[in-house]
Coordinates of C-alpha atoms in Angstrom, one line a residue:
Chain N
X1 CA 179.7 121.8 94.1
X2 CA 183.2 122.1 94.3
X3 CA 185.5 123.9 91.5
X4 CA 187.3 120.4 91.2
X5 CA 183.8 118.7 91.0
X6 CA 182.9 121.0 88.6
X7 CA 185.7 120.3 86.3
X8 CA 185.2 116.4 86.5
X9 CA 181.6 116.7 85.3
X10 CA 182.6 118.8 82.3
X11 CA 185.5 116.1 81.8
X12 CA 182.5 113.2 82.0
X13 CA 179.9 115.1 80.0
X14 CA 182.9 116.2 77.1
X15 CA 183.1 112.6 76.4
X16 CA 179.9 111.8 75.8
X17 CA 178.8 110.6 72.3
X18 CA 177.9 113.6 70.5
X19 CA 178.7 115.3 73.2
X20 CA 177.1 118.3 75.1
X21 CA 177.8 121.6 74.3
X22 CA 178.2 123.8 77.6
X23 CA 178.1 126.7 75.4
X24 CA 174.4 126.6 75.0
X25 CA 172.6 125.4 77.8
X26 CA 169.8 125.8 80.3
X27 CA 170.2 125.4 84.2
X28 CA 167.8 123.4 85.9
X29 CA 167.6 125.9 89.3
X30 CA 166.0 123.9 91.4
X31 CA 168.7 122.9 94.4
X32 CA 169.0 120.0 96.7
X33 CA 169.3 120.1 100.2
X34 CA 173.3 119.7 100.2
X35 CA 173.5 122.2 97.7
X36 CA 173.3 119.6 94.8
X37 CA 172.7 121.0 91.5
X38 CA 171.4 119.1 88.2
X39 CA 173.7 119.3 85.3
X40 CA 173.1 121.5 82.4
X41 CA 171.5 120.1 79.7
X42 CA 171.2 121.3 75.8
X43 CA 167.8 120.6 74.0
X44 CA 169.6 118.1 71.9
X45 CA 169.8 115.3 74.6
X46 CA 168.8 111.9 73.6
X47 CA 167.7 109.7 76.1
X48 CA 170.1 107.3 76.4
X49 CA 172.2 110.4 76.9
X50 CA 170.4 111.6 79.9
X51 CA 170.5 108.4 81.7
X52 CA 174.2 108.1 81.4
X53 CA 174.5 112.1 82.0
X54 CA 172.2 110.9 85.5
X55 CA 173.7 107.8 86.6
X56 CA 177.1 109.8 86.9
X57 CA 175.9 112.7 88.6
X58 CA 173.8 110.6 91.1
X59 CA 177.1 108.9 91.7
X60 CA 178.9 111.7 92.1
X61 CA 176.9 112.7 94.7
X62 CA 177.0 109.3 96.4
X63 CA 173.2 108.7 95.8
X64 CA 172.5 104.9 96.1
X65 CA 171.7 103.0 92.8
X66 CA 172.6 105.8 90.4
X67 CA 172.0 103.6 87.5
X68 CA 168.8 101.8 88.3
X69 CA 167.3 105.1 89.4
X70 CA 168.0 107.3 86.3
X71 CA 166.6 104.5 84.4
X72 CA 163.5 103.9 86.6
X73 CA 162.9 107.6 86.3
X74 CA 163.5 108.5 82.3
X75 CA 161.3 105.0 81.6
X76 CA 158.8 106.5 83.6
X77 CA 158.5 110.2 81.8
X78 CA 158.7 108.3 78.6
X79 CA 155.7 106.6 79.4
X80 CA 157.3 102.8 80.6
X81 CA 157.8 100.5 83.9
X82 CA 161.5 100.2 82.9
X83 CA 164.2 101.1 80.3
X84 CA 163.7 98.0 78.4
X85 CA 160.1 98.4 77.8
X86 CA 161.0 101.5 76.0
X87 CA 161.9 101.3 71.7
X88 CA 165.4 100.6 70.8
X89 CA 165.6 103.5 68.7
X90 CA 163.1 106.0 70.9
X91 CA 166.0 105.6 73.3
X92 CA 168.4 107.4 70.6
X93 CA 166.0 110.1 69.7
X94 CA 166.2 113.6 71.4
X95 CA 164.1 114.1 74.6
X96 CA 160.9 116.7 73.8
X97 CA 160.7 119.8 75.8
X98 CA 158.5 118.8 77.9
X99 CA 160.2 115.2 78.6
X100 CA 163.5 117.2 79.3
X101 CA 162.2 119.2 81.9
X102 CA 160.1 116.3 83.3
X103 CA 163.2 114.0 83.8
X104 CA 165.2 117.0 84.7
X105 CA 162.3 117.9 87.5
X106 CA 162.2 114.4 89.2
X107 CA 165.8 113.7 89.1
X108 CA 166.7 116.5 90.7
X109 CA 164.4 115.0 93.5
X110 CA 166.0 111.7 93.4
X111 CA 169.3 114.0 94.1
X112 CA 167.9 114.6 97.8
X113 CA 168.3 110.7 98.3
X114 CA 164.0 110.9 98.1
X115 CA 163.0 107.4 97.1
X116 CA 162.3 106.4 93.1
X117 CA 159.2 105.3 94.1
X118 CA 158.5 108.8 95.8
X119 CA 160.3 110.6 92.9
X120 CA 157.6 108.2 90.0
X121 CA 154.7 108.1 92.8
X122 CA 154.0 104.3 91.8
X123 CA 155.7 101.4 92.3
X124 CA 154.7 97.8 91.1
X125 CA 153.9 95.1 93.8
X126 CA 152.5 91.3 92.6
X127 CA 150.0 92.0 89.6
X128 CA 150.0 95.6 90.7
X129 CA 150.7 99.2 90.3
X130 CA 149.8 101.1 93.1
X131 CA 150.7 104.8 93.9
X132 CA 153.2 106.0 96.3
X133 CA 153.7 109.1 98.4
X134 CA 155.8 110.0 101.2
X135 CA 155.6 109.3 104.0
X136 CA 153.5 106.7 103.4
X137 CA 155.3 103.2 103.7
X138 CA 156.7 101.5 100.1
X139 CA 156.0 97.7 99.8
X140 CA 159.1 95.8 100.4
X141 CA 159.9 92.8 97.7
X142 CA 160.1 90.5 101.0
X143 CA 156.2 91.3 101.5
X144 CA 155.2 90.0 97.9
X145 CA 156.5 86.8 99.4
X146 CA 154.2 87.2 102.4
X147 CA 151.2 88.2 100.0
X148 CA 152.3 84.3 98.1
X149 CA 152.5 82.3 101.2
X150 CA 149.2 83.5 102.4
X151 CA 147.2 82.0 98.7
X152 CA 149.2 79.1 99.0
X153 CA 148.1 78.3 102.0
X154 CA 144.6 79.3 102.0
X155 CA 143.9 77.3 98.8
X156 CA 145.6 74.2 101.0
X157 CA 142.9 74.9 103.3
X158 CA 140.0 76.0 101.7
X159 CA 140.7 74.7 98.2
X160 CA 142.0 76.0 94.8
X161 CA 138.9 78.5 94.7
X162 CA 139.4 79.8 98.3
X163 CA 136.1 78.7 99.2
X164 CA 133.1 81.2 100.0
X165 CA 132.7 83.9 102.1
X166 CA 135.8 85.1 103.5
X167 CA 137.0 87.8 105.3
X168 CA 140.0 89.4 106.3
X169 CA 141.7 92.1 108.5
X170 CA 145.2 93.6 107.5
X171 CA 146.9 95.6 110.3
X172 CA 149.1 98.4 109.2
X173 CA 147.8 98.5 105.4
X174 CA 150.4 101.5 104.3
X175 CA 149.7 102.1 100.5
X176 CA 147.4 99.4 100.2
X177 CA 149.5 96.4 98.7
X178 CA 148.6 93.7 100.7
X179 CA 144.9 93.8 101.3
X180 CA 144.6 94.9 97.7
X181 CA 146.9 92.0 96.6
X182 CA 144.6 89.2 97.7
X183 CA 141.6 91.2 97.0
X184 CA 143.1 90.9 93.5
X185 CA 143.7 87.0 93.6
X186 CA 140.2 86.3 95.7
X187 CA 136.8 87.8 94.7
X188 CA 134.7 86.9 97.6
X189 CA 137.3 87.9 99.8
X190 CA 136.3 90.9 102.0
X191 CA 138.8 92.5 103.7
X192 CA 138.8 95.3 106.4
X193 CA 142.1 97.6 106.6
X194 CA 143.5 99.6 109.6
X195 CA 146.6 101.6 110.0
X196 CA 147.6 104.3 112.6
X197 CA 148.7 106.4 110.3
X198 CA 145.3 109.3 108.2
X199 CA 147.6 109.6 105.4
X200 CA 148.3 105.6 104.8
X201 CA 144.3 105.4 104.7
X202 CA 143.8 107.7 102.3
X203 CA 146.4 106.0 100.1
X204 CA 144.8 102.7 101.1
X205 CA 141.6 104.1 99.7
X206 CA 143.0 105.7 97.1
X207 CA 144.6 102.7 95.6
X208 CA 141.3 100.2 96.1
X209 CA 139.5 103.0 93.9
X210 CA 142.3 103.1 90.9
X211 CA 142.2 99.3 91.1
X212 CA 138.3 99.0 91.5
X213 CA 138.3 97.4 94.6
X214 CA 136.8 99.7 97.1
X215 CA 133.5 98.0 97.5
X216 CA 135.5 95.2 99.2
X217 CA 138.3 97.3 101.4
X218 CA 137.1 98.9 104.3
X219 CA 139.8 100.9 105.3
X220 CA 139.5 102.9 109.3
X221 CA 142.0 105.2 111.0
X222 CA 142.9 102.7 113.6
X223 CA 145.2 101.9 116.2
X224 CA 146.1 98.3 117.2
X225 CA 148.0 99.5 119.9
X226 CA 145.7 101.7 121.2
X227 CA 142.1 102.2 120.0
X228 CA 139.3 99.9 121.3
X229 CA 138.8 97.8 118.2
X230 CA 136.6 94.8 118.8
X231 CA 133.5 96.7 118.4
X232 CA 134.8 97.7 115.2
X233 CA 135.8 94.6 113.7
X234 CA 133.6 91.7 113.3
X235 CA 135.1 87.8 113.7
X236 CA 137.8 86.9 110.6
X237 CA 138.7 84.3 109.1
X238 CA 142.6 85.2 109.0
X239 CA 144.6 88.5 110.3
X240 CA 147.8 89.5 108.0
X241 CA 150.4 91.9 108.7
X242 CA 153.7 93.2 107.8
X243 CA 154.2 95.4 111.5
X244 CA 156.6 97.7 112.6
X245 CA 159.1 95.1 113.5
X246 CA 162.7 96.9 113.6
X247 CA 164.5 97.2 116.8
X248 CA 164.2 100.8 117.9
X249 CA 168.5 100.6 117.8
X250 CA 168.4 99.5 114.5
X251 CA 166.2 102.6 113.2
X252 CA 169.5 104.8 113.7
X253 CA 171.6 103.1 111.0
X254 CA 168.9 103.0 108.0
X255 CA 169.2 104.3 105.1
X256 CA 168.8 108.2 104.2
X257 CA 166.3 107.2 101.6
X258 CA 164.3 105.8 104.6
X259 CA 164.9 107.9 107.5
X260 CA 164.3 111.1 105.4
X261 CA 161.1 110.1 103.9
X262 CA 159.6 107.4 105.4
X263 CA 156.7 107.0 107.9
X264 CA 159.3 106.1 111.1
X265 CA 156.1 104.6 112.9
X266 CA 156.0 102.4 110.4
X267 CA 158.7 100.5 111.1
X268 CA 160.0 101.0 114.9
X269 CA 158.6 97.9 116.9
X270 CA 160.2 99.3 120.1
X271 CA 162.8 98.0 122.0
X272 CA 162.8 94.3 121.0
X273 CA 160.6 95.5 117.8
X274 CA 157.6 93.5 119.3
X275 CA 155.1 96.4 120.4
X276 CA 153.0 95.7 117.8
X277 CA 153.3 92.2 117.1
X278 CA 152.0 92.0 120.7
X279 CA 148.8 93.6 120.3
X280 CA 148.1 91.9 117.1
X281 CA 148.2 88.6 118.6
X282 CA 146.1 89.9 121.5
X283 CA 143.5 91.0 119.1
X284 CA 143.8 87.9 116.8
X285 CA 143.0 85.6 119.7
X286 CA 139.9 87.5 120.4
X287 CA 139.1 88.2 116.7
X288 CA 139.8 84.8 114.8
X289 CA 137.0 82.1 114.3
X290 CA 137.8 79.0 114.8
X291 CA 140.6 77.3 113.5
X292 CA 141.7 81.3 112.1
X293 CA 144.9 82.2 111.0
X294 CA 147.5 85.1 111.0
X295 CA 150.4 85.7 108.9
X296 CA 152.9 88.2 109.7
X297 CA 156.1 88.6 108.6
X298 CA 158.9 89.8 111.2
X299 CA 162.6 90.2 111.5
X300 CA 165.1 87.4 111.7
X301 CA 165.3 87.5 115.2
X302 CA 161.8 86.8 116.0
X303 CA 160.1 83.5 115.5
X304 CA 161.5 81.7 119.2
X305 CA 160.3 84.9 121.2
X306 CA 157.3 85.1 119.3
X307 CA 157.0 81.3 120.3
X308 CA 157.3 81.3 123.5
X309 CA 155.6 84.5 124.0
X310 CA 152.5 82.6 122.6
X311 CA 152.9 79.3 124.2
X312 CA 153.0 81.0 127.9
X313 CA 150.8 84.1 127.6
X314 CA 148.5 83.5 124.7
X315 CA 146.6 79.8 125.4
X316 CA 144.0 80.6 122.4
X317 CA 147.2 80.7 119.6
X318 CA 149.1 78.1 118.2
X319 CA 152.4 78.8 116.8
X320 CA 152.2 76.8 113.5
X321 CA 155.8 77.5 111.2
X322 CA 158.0 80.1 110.3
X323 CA 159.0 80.4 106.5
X324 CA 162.5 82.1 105.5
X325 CA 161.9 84.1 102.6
X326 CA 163.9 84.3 99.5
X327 CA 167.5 86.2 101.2
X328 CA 166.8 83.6 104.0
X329 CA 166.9 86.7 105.9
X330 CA 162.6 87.5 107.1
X331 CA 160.6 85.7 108.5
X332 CA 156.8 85.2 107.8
X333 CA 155.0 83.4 110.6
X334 CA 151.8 81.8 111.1
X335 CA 149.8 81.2 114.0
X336 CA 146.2 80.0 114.5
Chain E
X1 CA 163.6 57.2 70.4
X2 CA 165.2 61.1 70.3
X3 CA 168.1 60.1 72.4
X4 CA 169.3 57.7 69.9
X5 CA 168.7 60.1 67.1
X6 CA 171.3 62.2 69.3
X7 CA 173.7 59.6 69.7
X8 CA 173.9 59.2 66.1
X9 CA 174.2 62.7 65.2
X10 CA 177.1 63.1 68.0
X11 CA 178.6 60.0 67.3
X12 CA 179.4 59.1 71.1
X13 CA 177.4 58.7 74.1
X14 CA 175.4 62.3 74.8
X15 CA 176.3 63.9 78.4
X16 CA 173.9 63.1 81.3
X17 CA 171.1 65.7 80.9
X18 CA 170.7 64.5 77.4
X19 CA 169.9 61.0 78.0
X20 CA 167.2 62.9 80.6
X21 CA 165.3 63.1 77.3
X22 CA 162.5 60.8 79.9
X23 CA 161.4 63.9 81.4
X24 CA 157.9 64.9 81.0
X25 CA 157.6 67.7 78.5
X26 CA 154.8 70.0 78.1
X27 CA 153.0 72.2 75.6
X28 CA 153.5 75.8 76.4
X29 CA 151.6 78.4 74.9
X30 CA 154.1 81.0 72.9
X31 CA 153.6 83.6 69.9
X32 CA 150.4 81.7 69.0
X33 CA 152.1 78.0 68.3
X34 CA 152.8 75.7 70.6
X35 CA 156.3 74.8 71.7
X36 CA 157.3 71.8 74.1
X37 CA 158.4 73.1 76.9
X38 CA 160.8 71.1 79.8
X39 CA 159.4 71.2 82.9
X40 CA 161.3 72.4 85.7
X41 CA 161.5 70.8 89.4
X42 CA 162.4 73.0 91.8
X43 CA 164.6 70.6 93.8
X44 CA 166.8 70.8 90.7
X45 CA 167.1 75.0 91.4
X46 CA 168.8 77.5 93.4
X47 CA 167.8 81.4 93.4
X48 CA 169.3 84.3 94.6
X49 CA 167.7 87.2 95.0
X50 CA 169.8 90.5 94.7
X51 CA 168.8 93.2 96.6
X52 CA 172.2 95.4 96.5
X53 CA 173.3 96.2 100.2
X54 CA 171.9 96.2 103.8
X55 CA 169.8 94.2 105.8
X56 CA 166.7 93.2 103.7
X57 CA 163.3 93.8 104.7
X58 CA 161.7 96.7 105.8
X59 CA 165.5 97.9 106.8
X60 CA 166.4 98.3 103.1
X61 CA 164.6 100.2 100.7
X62 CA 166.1 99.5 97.2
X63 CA 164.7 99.4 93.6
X64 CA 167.3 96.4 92.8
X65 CA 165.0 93.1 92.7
X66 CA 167.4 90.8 90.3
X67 CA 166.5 87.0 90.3
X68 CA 169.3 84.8 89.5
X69 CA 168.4 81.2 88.9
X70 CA 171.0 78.3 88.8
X71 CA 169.6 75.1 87.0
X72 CA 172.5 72.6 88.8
X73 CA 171.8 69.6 86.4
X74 CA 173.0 71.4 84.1
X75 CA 174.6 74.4 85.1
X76 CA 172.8 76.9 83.3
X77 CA 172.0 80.1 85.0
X78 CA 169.8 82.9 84.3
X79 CA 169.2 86.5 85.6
X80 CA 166.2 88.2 85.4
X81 CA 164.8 92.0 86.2
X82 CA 162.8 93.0 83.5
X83 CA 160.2 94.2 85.6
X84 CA 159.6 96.1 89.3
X85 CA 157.9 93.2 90.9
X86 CA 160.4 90.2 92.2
X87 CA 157.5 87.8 91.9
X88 CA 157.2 88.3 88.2
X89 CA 160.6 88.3 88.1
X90 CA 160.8 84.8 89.5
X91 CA 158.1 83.6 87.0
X92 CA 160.1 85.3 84.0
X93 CA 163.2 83.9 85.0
X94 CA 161.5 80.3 85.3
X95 CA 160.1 80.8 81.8
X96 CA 163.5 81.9 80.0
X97 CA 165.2 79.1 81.7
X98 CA 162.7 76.6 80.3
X99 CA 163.6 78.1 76.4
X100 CA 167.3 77.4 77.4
X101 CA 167.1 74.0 78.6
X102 CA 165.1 73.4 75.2
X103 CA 167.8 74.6 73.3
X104 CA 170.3 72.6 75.5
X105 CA 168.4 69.2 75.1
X106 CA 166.8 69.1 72.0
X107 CA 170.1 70.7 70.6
X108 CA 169.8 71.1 66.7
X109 CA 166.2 69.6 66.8
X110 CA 165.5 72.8 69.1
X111 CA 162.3 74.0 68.2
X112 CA 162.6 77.6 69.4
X113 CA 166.2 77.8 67.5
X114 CA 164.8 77.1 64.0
X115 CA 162.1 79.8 64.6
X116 CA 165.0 82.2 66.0
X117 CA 166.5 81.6 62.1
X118 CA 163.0 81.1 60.2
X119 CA 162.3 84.7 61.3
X120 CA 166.4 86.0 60.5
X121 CA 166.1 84.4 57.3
X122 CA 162.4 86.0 56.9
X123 CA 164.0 89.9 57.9
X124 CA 166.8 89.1 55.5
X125 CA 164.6 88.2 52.4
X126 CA 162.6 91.2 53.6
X127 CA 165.4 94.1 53.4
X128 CA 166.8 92.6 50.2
X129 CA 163.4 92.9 48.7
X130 CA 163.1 96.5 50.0
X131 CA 166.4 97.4 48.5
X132 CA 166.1 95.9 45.3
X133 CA 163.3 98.3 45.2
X134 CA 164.6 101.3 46.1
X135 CA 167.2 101.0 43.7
X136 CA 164.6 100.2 41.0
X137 CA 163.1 103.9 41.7
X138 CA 167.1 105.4 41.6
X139 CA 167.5 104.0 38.3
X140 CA 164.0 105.3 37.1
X141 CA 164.8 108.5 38.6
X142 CA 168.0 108.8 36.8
X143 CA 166.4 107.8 33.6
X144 CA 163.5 110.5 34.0
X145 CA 166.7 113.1 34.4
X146 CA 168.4 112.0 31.7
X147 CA 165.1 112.5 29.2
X148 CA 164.9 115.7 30.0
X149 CA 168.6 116.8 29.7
X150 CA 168.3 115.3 26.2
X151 CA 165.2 117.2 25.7
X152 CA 166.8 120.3 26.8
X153 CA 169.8 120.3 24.6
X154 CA 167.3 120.1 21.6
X155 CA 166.3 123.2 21.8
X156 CA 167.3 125.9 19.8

């Protein structure tokens, strides 16, 4: 830190209510790659003190939603989703040893621009809390969407119970969060799980067995692109994925958060972000039963190349609708 | 039948959305009574969903999942993020817009409003009750402390 930076942040932390005494203080010594390093801290700091005290030094060290993240993080050590779920007055009480040092610990890891749901290893998606852990890919908000579409449509088809006996295949499972979704909302639903990637298995797996699912996932170390996989996978009723689908151009411009931390396999498509795609239409035309379906979201640009590329290669699949999601930015897509 | 109890409490012709009063309202469950409820068509809404900056998708990876949701009849909006998961968001903010648009119609008949001030009214009998009370004790205590200075001084 800079002597000038320095002086701002005893400016900032001097007006604080109550206000820290830099007299007495420990050092968190733990330093970030840039050379970042947390704020001192007395043993008198409430709560709501070190979330102001980490929103400001998060933005003065241009990490991306300094607010939300100190608030994600010290909910989290005190035992809560969010800030608001903790008490009023808990909020105005002096963190515990062990609660400083905690919030101190894992937002000095936020300082490395390493994702809050890294930093927390969980993260919330639907009805459920699933655990995270680089690099392992974190559920996007668009996806929960995808997870929607897919019950709404099934109970269309097969009725406000789903039906019996139905199965499933996911392609690129990452933490879990679809497969486990709709293993949540469908009991007879079976569902097998692949992804490229040892460590998203294990996290797959992982995540069935918190949630007491994993006599219903089978999860392999798979690749769609690659591996032989129709003797591995029996017929299904419907395929759903959320692929690799960014332009191998785009992957340049992302996000530290992302390009520091995140599985980059799972999300470059290749040049027109279709690699994958590809081979999952391939194998859902070989692997649906009849009248099957797959869902799969994809980027913007998509739908009318996926279209085409389906009317004049791929005489077994039907292209049936694209959706917009909520930004009007996605798309999910269904075929049979 | 309610709409021209409004019109007689207002005195003039109630706006639009009041005279709406036809629309099929619904017990919802809530804090163990049951409240009526409007229920909400979706043509009459628009969301937003704010994700902060960048392209969306698997491009963006932010924590931000606020729902904003715009009732145009009436131009009431309401934000929600009170959890991590945008789908419960969407749900919560459906739900809190449905106890606004029962305070907006049913105005001073609003069942949820005279709750809101059955339970103020309720904390405020409360604390004067616990005050009365500690003051009793003070004045006990002061009494005790008095008795014995007097018993003191008596003394030879």
């Amino acid at each position: 830190m800079t002597s000038k930076t320095m002086w701002l942040l005893g400016r900032l932390m001097h007006r604080h209510r109550g206000g820290l005494k830099l007299s007495s203080f420990v050092r968190s010594a733990s330093c970030t790659a840039e050379g970042a390093v947390a704020p001192p801290v007395d043993s008198s700091v409430t709560a709501e003190q070190a979330v102001r005290l980490w929103a400001q030094h998060f933005t003065l060290h241009g990490i991306s939603e300094p607010l939300l993240s100190s608030q994600y993080i010290i909910a989290h050590v005190l035992g809560r989703k969010t800030l608001d779920g903790v008490d009023r007055r808990r909020l105005k009480d002096p963190l515990t040893d062990t609660e400083r040092v905690s919030v101190w610990k894992l937002c000095t890891k936020r300082l490395t621009s390493m994702p809050v749901q890294y930093v927390i290893q969980e993260w919330d998606f639907r009805d459920l809390t699933l655990k995270m852990k680089p690099p392992v890919f974190i559920p996007r908000p668009e996806t929960e969407e995808l997870v929607g579409l897919v019950l709404e449509d099934l109970r269309l088809i097969r009725g406000e119970s789903y039906g019996t006996d139905l199965r499933c295949l996911e392609v690129g499972c990452g933490s879990g969060a679809i497969s486990l979704s709709l293993l949540h909302s469908i009991p007879q639903l079976r569902v097998l799980a692949l992804d490229q990637s040892q460590a998203a298995v294990c996290l797959t797996r992982e995540n069935a067995n918190r949630l007491g699912l994993q006599d219903k996932l089978e999860v392999q170390h798979l690749d769609v692109m690659g591996d032989a996989l129709l003797s591995k996978c029996g017929p299904v009723h419907f395929l759903v994925s959320n692929p690799p689908y960014l332009l191998t151009q785009e992957m340049q411009s992302l996000q530290t958060e992302i390009l520091r931390f995140e599985d980059h396999a799972a999300l470059d498509g290749g040049l027109d972000g279709l690699s994958v795609i590809r081979s999952i239409l391939v194998l859902a035309s070989k692997l649906l039963k009849e009248r099957g379906r797959v869902y799969l979201e994809v980027a913007p640009c998509h739908p009318p190349v996926i279209r085409q590329m389906i009317e004049e290669t791929m005489p077994g699949l039907l292209y049936l609708e694209t959706r917009c999601d909520l930004t009007n930015r996605r798309k999910k897509v269904k075929q049979v | 039948m309610s709409s021209l109890l409004l019109r007689i409490l207002y005195g003039f012709s109630p706006p639009l959305h009041r005279q709406l009063f036809k629309w099929p309202f619904v017990l919802a469950a809530g804090k163990k009574d049951l409240i009526d409820l409007p229920v909400l068509n979706e043509e009459d809404l628009e969301e937003q969903f704010v994700r902060g900056s960048g392209p969306g998708g698997q491009a963006t990876n932010k924590t931000s999942n606020c729902v904003v949701l715009k009732h145009t009849p009436t131009g009431i909006v309401v934000k929600c993020h009170q959890t991590r998961s945008v789908t419960h968001n969407r749900k919560l903010a459906r739900d809190i817009l449905r106890e606004k648009l029962e305070v907006e119609y049913k105005g001073e008949e609003s069942e949820l409003l005279r709750r809101q001030n059955e339970s103020i009214q309720r904390k405020q009998v409360k604390r004067r009750k616990v005050n009365e009370n500690i003051e009793k004790k003070r004045r006990f205590k002061e009494t005790l402390n008095a008795e014995d200075f007097g018993f003191k001084s008596q003394e030879p």
